[in-house]
Amino acid sequence: MMSSRLTVFVATFGWLAALWLTAPDARADVYELRIYKTAEGKLDALNARFRDHTMRLFQKHGIESIGYWVPTDEETSKNTLIYVIKHASRDAAAESWKAFIADPEWKKAAAESGVGRLAGPPASIYMEATDYSPSYENADGDEDDVFELRIYKAREGKLGKLDARFRDHTIDLFAKHGIKSVAYWHPTDQPDSADTLIYIIEHESADAAKQSWKAFGSDPAWKKAARESGVGGLAKKPESIYMKATDYSPIK
């Protein structure tokens, strides 16, 4: 089930990798969510390449590593890497990627890594942080910790109300029920910039996640906030991908 949801997610947003639209403010910080799917048996080699070469070369070319994760789903955990990086601006992102790809050290690392070609073009979504996105600090880094990537599509004209609900109610209620907020973003490119919220949260364990969501969903304060927010139902069922941080991820 998780594998099919991830496939839908990549199919929905993968086309953004080919777009090069200018963001509303090309000078502002911009984040990039990327999803790689390797050929069978090549994920360990890809992780080694990121651990030993890619992250350092990202930094060399002005790309800040935020977090790297592998889905917990049995099938997608074999071939999928999800990560978030940060650029000084959309224009800087273009220059950084150009310099990175042309770097002889990168070319050598790529050739010698044993990764080969990815199973398909990487999915890439450029994003900007919401005004309520928190400053995240690593907790205990326990091996049981799980992260959750969630994607919400609001109904037409309702994204502002969804943001208000998160800003004024949801984040505090998440914390109340043991859900730690990592970051909240909107895609920068149309049409998704008008209706999409992407966020990552952290749970103490997979079992804790189930208990937290159950308690959150039944909390009278949440029910009241949801009822009064004016959001209504979402345009479609939220996407949810549970993930484990890699050993080289800055966020863990």
mmCIF file of C-alpha atoms in Angstrom:
data_model
loop_
_atom_site.group_PDB
_atom_site.id
_atom_site.type_symbol
_atom_site.label_atom_id
_atom_site.label_comp_id
_atom_site.label_asym_id
_atom_site.label_seq_id
_atom_site.Cartn_x
_atom_site.Cartn_y
_atom_site.Cartn_z
ATOM 1 C CA MET A 1 0.000 0.000 0.000
ATOM 2 C CA MET A 2 2.740 2.457 0.910
ATOM 3 C CA SER A 3 4.573 1.616 -2.293
ATOM 4 C CA SER A 4 1.561 2.560 -4.396
ATOM 5 C CA ARG A 5 1.076 5.820 -2.488
ATOM 6 C CA LEU A 6 4.704 6.754 -3.062
ATOM 7 C CA THR A 7 4.325 5.937 -6.743
ATOM 8 C CA VAL A 8 1.314 8.249 -6.957
ATOM 9 C CA PHE A 9 3.227 10.971 -5.124
ATOM 10 C CA VAL A 10 6.196 10.749 -7.487
ATOM 11 C CA ALA A 11 3.916 10.640 -10.516
ATOM 12 C CA THR A 12 1.984 13.672 -9.288
ATOM 13 C CA PHE A 13 4.994 15.855 -8.603
ATOM 14 C CA GLY A 14 7.774 14.343 -10.718
ATOM 15 C CA TRP A 15 7.030 16.610 -13.656
ATOM 16 C CA LEU A 16 8.195 19.563 -11.564
ATOM 17 C CA ALA A 17 11.762 18.353 -12.047
ATOM 18 C CA ALA A 18 11.518 19.383 -15.691
ATOM 19 C CA LEU A 19 9.994 22.795 -15.038
ATOM 20 C CA TRP A 20 12.192 25.850 -14.517
ATOM 21 C CA LEU A 21 9.694 28.509 -13.595
ATOM 22 C CA THR A 22 10.879 31.544 -11.666
ATOM 23 C CA ALA A 23 9.709 31.587 -8.060
ATOM 24 C CA PRO A 24 7.708 34.587 -6.809
ATOM 25 C CA ASP A 25 10.903 35.914 -5.207
ATOM 26 C CA ALA A 26 14.035 34.477 -6.835
ATOM 27 C CA ARG A 27 16.168 35.982 -4.055
ATOM 28 C CA ALA A 28 14.508 34.194 -1.135
ATOM 29 C CA ASP A 29 15.665 30.969 0.542
ATOM 30 C CA VAL A 30 14.250 27.992 -1.269
ATOM 31 C CA TYR A 31 14.081 24.345 -0.225
ATOM 32 C CA GLU A 32 14.064 21.376 -2.557
ATOM 33 C CA LEU A 33 12.425 18.029 -1.875
ATOM 34 C CA ARG A 34 13.944 15.281 -3.997
ATOM 35 C CA ILE A 35 13.046 11.605 -4.330
ATOM 36 C CA TYR A 36 15.419 9.090 -5.915
ATOM 37 C CA LYS A 37 14.501 5.530 -6.868
ATOM 38 C CA THR A 38 17.465 3.277 -7.601
ATOM 39 C CA ALA A 39 17.762 0.155 -9.685
ATOM 40 C CA GLU A 40 17.349 -3.044 -7.677
ATOM 41 C CA GLY A 41 20.080 -3.572 -5.093
ATOM 42 C CA LYS A 42 21.688 -0.149 -5.555
ATOM 43 C CA LEU A 43 20.345 1.831 -2.577
ATOM 44 C CA ASP A 44 23.316 1.024 -0.330
ATOM 45 C CA ALA A 45 25.665 2.274 -3.027
ATOM 46 C CA LEU A 46 23.619 5.456 -3.397
ATOM 47 C CA ASN A 47 23.703 6.051 0.355
ATOM 48 C CA ALA A 48 27.465 5.510 0.379
ATOM 49 C CA ARG A 49 27.860 8.042 -2.416
ATOM 50 C CA PHE A 50 25.855 10.645 -0.511
ATOM 51 C CA ARG A 51 27.672 9.877 2.744
ATOM 52 C CA ASP A 52 31.190 9.913 1.278
ATOM 53 C CA HIS A 53 30.957 12.429 -1.562
ATOM 54 C CA THR A 54 27.652 14.102 -2.450
ATOM 55 C CA MET A 55 26.972 15.995 0.771
ATOM 56 C CA ARG A 56 30.477 17.461 0.817
ATOM 57 C CA LEU A 57 30.180 18.484 -2.836
ATOM 58 C CA PHE A 58 26.743 19.969 -2.190
ATOM 59 C CA GLN A 59 28.315 22.163 0.493
ATOM 60 C CA LYS A 60 31.154 23.096 -1.852
ATOM 61 C CA HIS A 61 28.627 24.411 -4.347
ATOM 62 C CA GLY A 62 26.374 26.258 -1.880
ATOM 63 C CA ILE A 63 23.735 23.579 -1.311
ATOM 64 C CA GLU A 64 22.824 22.976 2.342
ATOM 65 C CA SER A 65 21.808 19.460 3.361
ATOM 66 C CA ILE A 66 18.740 19.441 5.623
ATOM 67 C CA GLY A 67 17.712 15.791 5.957
ATOM 68 C CA TYR A 68 17.930 12.385 4.262
ATOM 69 C CA TRP A 69 15.457 9.550 4.783
ATOM 70 C CA VAL A 70 14.510 6.088 3.546
ATOM 71 C CA PRO A 71 10.844 5.005 3.679
ATOM 72 C CA THR A 72 9.954 2.381 6.279
ATOM 73 C CA ASP A 73 7.663 0.515 3.902
ATOM 74 C CA GLU A 74 9.286 -2.835 3.093
ATOM 75 C CA GLU A 75 9.245 -2.469 -0.677
ATOM 76 C CA THR A 76 10.180 1.202 -1.053
ATOM 77 C CA SER A 77 12.834 0.904 1.673
ATOM 78 C CA LYS A 78 14.847 -1.179 -0.791
ATOM 79 C CA ASN A 79 15.223 1.466 -3.470
ATOM 80 C CA THR A 80 14.082 4.938 -2.350
ATOM 81 C CA LEU A 81 15.927 7.935 -0.919
ATOM 82 C CA ILE A 82 14.011 11.061 0.077
ATOM 83 C CA TYR A 83 15.879 14.221 0.964
ATOM 84 C CA VAL A 84 15.535 17.962 1.490
ATOM 85 C CA ILE A 85 18.193 20.529 0.645
ATOM 86 C CA LYS A 86 18.296 24.306 0.876
ATOM 87 C CA HIS A 87 19.455 26.954 -1.591
ATOM 88 C CA ALA A 88 20.078 30.654 -1.038
ATOM 89 C CA SER A 89 17.579 31.395 -3.825
ATOM 90 C CA ARG A 90 15.991 29.835 -6.891
ATOM 91 C CA ASP A 91 18.637 31.490 -9.055
ATOM 92 C CA ALA A 92 21.347 30.163 -6.741
ATOM 93 C CA ALA A 93 19.853 26.680 -7.055
ATOM 94 C CA ALA A 94 20.251 26.795 -10.826
ATOM 95 C CA GLU A 95 23.874 27.900 -10.539
ATOM 96 C CA SER A 96 24.661 25.366 -7.807
ATOM 97 C CA TRP A 97 23.255 22.429 -9.731
ATOM 98 C CA LYS A 98 25.093 23.504 -12.858
ATOM 99 C CA ALA A 99 28.406 23.731 -10.999
ATOM 100 C CA PHE A 100 27.796 20.476 -9.118
ATOM 101 C CA ILE A 101 27.048 18.448 -12.244
ATOM 102 C CA ALA A 102 30.134 19.868 -14.002
ATOM 103 C CA ASP A 103 32.481 19.226 -11.059
ATOM 104 C CA PRO A 104 35.149 16.635 -12.057
ATOM 105 C CA GLU A 105 35.146 15.266 -8.501
ATOM 106 C CA TRP A 106 31.416 14.587 -8.749
ATOM 107 C CA LYS A 107 31.808 12.924 -12.126
ATOM 108 C CA LYS A 108 34.523 10.653 -10.716
ATOM 109 C CA ALA A 109 32.462 9.776 -7.614
ATOM 110 C CA ALA A 110 29.400 9.042 -9.737
ATOM 111 C CA ALA A 111 31.350 6.839 -12.128
ATOM 112 C CA GLU A 112 33.012 4.846 -9.343
ATOM 113 C CA SER A 113 30.045 4.551 -6.967
ATOM 114 C CA GLY A 114 28.419 1.527 -8.579
ATOM 115 C CA VAL A 115 25.004 3.195 -8.441
ATOM 116 C CA GLY A 116 24.546 3.358 -12.184
ATOM 117 C CA ARG A 117 21.437 5.029 -13.517
ATOM 118 C CA LEU A 118 18.442 5.709 -11.294
ATOM 119 C CA ALA A 119 15.264 3.785 -12.043
ATOM 120 C CA GLY A 120 13.748 7.008 -13.386
ATOM 121 C CA PRO A 121 14.207 10.788 -13.307
ATOM 122 C CA PRO A 122 14.353 12.152 -9.737
ATOM 123 C CA ALA A 123 11.230 13.890 -8.476
ATOM 124 C CA SER A 124 12.030 17.483 -7.493
ATOM 125 C CA ILE A 125 9.791 20.009 -5.766
ATOM 126 C CA TYR A 126 10.979 23.510 -4.945
ATOM 127 C CA MET A 127 9.405 24.847 -1.764
ATOM 128 C CA GLU A 128 9.331 27.850 0.538
ATOM 129 C CA ALA A 129 8.935 27.612 4.308
ATOM 130 C CA THR A 130 5.627 28.736 5.767
ATOM 131 C CA ASP A 131 5.655 31.567 8.314
ATOM 132 C CA TYR A 132 4.859 29.031 11.058
ATOM 133 C CA SER A 133 7.547 26.487 10.175
ATOM 134 C CA PRO A 134 9.528 25.913 13.406
ATOM 135 C CA SER A 135 13.250 25.897 14.126
ATOM 136 C CA TYR A 136 13.966 22.204 14.440
ATOM 137 C CA GLU A 137 16.489 20.751 16.869
ATOM 138 C CA ASN A 138 17.490 17.093 16.905
ATOM 139 C CA ALA A 139 16.145 15.168 19.869
ATOM 140 C CA ASP A 140 17.682 11.929 21.163
ATOM 141 C CA GLY A 141 18.243 10.452 17.710
ATOM 142 C CA ASP A 142 16.861 7.153 18.998
ATOM 143 C CA GLU A 143 16.810 4.325 16.460
ATOM 144 C CA ASP A 144 13.064 3.935 17.054
ATOM 145 C CA ASP A 145 12.346 7.495 15.891
ATOM 146 C CA VAL A 146 10.312 7.711 12.709
ATOM 147 C CA PHE A 147 9.603 10.710 10.528
ATOM 148 C CA GLU A 148 6.479 11.250 8.473
ATOM 149 C CA LEU A 149 6.256 13.165 5.222
ATOM 150 C CA ARG A 150 2.726 14.416 4.612
ATOM 151 C CA ILE A 151 1.255 16.230 1.611
ATOM 152 C CA TYR A 152 -2.097 18.017 1.819
ATOM 153 C CA LYS A 153 -4.041 19.430 -1.110
ATOM 154 C CA ALA A 154 -6.589 22.018 -0.005
ATOM 155 C CA ARG A 155 -9.774 22.781 -1.868
ATOM 156 C CA GLU A 156 -9.732 25.814 -4.127
ATOM 157 C CA GLY A 157 -9.182 29.001 -2.126
ATOM 158 C CA LYS A 158 -8.729 27.159 1.191
ATOM 159 C CA LEU A 159 -4.923 27.017 1.566
ATOM 160 C CA GLY A 160 -4.844 30.189 3.667
ATOM 161 C CA LYS A 161 -7.401 28.739 6.058
ATOM 162 C CA LEU A 162 -5.467 25.479 6.245
ATOM 163 C CA ASP A 163 -2.322 27.442 7.101
ATOM 164 C CA ALA A 164 -4.202 29.365 9.785
ATOM 165 C CA ARG A 165 -5.414 26.114 11.320
ATOM 166 C CA PHE A 166 -1.894 24.742 11.488
ATOM 167 C CA ARG A 167 -0.468 28.038 12.758
ATOM 168 C CA ASP A 168 -3.091 28.621 15.438
ATOM 169 C CA HIS A 169 -4.066 25.112 16.505
ATOM 170 C CA THR A 170 -2.585 22.038 14.835
ATOM 171 C CA ILE A 171 1.086 22.497 15.723
ATOM 172 C CA ASP A 172 0.294 22.983 19.413
ATOM 173 C CA LEU A 173 -2.030 19.991 19.401
ATOM 174 C CA PHE A 174 0.623 17.893 17.656
ATOM 175 C CA ALA A 175 3.037 18.755 20.468
ATOM 176 C CA LYS A 176 0.387 17.952 23.066
ATOM 177 C CA HIS A 177 0.103 14.449 21.649
ATOM 178 C CA GLY A 178 3.820 13.753 21.224
ATOM 179 C CA ILE A 179 4.180 14.709 17.555
ATOM 180 C CA LYS A 180 7.221 16.885 16.900
ATOM 181 C CA SER A 181 7.003 19.378 14.034
ATOM 182 C CA VAL A 182 10.081 19.442 11.799
ATOM 183 C CA ALA A 183 9.148 21.804 8.948
ATOM 184 C CA TYR A 184 6.227 23.071 6.849
ATOM 185 C CA TRP A 185 6.469 24.220 3.228
ATOM 186 C CA HIS A 186 4.479 25.303 0.192
ATOM 187 C CA PRO A 187 5.620 24.406 -3.340
ATOM 188 C CA THR A 188 6.871 27.506 -5.149
ATOM 189 C CA ASP A 189 5.565 26.590 -8.611
ATOM 190 C CA GLN A 190 2.025 26.827 -9.915
ATOM 191 C CA PRO A 191 -0.441 25.223 -9.761
ATOM 192 C CA ASP A 192 0.652 23.472 -6.543
ATOM 193 C CA SER A 193 1.699 26.716 -4.842
ATOM 194 C CA ALA A 194 -1.990 27.641 -4.648
ATOM 195 C CA ASP A 195 -3.273 24.580 -2.796
ATOM 196 C CA THR A 196 -0.500 22.335 -1.399
ATOM 197 C CA LEU A 197 1.057 22.006 2.041
ATOM 198 C CA ILE A 198 4.041 19.699 2.507
ATOM 199 C CA TYR A 199 5.351 18.943 5.970
ATOM 200 C CA ILE A 200 7.522 16.575 7.987
ATOM 201 C CA ILE A 201 6.846 15.518 11.565
ATOM 202 C CA GLU A 202 8.663 13.176 13.947
ATOM 203 C CA HIS A 203 7.358 10.374 16.170
ATOM 204 C CA GLU A 204 9.159 8.498 18.938
ATOM 205 C CA SER A 205 8.332 5.194 17.227
ATOM 206 C CA ALA A 206 5.942 3.633 14.754
ATOM 207 C CA ASP A 207 3.702 2.509 17.617
ATOM 208 C CA ALA A 208 3.853 5.978 19.165
ATOM 209 C CA ALA A 209 2.736 7.439 15.842
ATOM 210 C CA LYS A 210 -0.404 5.297 15.860
ATOM 211 C CA GLN A 211 -1.231 6.303 19.426
ATOM 212 C CA SER A 212 -0.522 9.985 18.771
ATOM 213 C CA TRP A 213 -2.721 10.143 15.689
ATOM 214 C CA LYS A 214 -5.510 8.330 17.523
ATOM 215 C CA ALA A 215 -5.338 10.756 20.460
ATOM 216 C CA PHE A 216 -5.042 13.775 18.180
ATOM 217 C CA GLY A 217 -8.029 12.768 16.064
ATOM 218 C CA SER A 218 -10.258 12.280 19.098
ATOM 219 C CA ASP A 219 -9.163 15.453 20.929
ATOM 220 C CA PRO A 220 -12.167 17.795 21.407
ATOM 221 C CA ALA A 221 -9.883 20.791 20.901
ATOM 222 C CA TRP A 222 -8.875 19.439 17.475
ATOM 223 C CA LYS A 223 -12.470 18.690 16.520
ATOM 224 C CA LYS A 224 -13.471 22.245 17.459
ATOM 225 C CA ALA A 225 -10.558 23.794 15.530
ATOM 226 C CA ALA A 226 -11.294 21.663 12.476
ATOM 227 C CA ARG A 227 -14.984 22.520 12.570
ATOM 228 C CA GLU A 228 -14.420 26.269 12.943
ATOM 229 C CA SER A 229 -11.449 26.657 10.603
ATOM 230 C CA GLY A 230 -13.429 26.953 7.372
ATOM 231 C CA VAL A 231 -11.097 24.473 5.663
ATOM 232 C CA GLY A 232 -13.725 21.825 5.100
ATOM 233 C CA GLY A 233 -12.466 18.565 3.637
ATOM 234 C CA LEU A 234 -9.230 18.362 1.690
ATOM 235 C CA ALA A 235 -9.328 18.082 -2.096
ATOM 236 C CA LYS A 236 -8.062 14.508 -1.765
ATOM 237 C CA LYS A 237 -6.794 12.098 0.862
ATOM 238 C CA PRO A 238 -3.468 13.242 2.368
ATOM 239 C CA GLU A 239 -0.288 11.491 1.253
ATOM 240 C CA SER A 240 1.697 9.963 4.137
ATOM 241 C CA ILE A 241 5.136 8.365 3.943
ATOM 242 C CA TYR A 242 6.818 7.053 7.083
ATOM 243 C CA MET A 243 10.610 7.327 6.965
ATOM 244 C CA LYS A 244 13.795 6.579 8.899
ATOM 245 C CA ALA A 245 16.670 9.053 8.890
ATOM 246 C CA THR A 246 19.872 7.793 7.256
ATOM 247 C CA ASP A 247 23.022 7.587 9.365
ATOM 248 C CA TYR A 248 24.417 10.651 7.565
ATOM 249 C CA SER A 249 21.300 12.832 7.796
ATOM 250 C CA PRO A 250 21.773 16.154 9.623
ATOM 251 C CA ILE A 251 18.200 15.755 10.887
ATOM 252 C CA LYS A 252 17.759 12.552 12.876
#
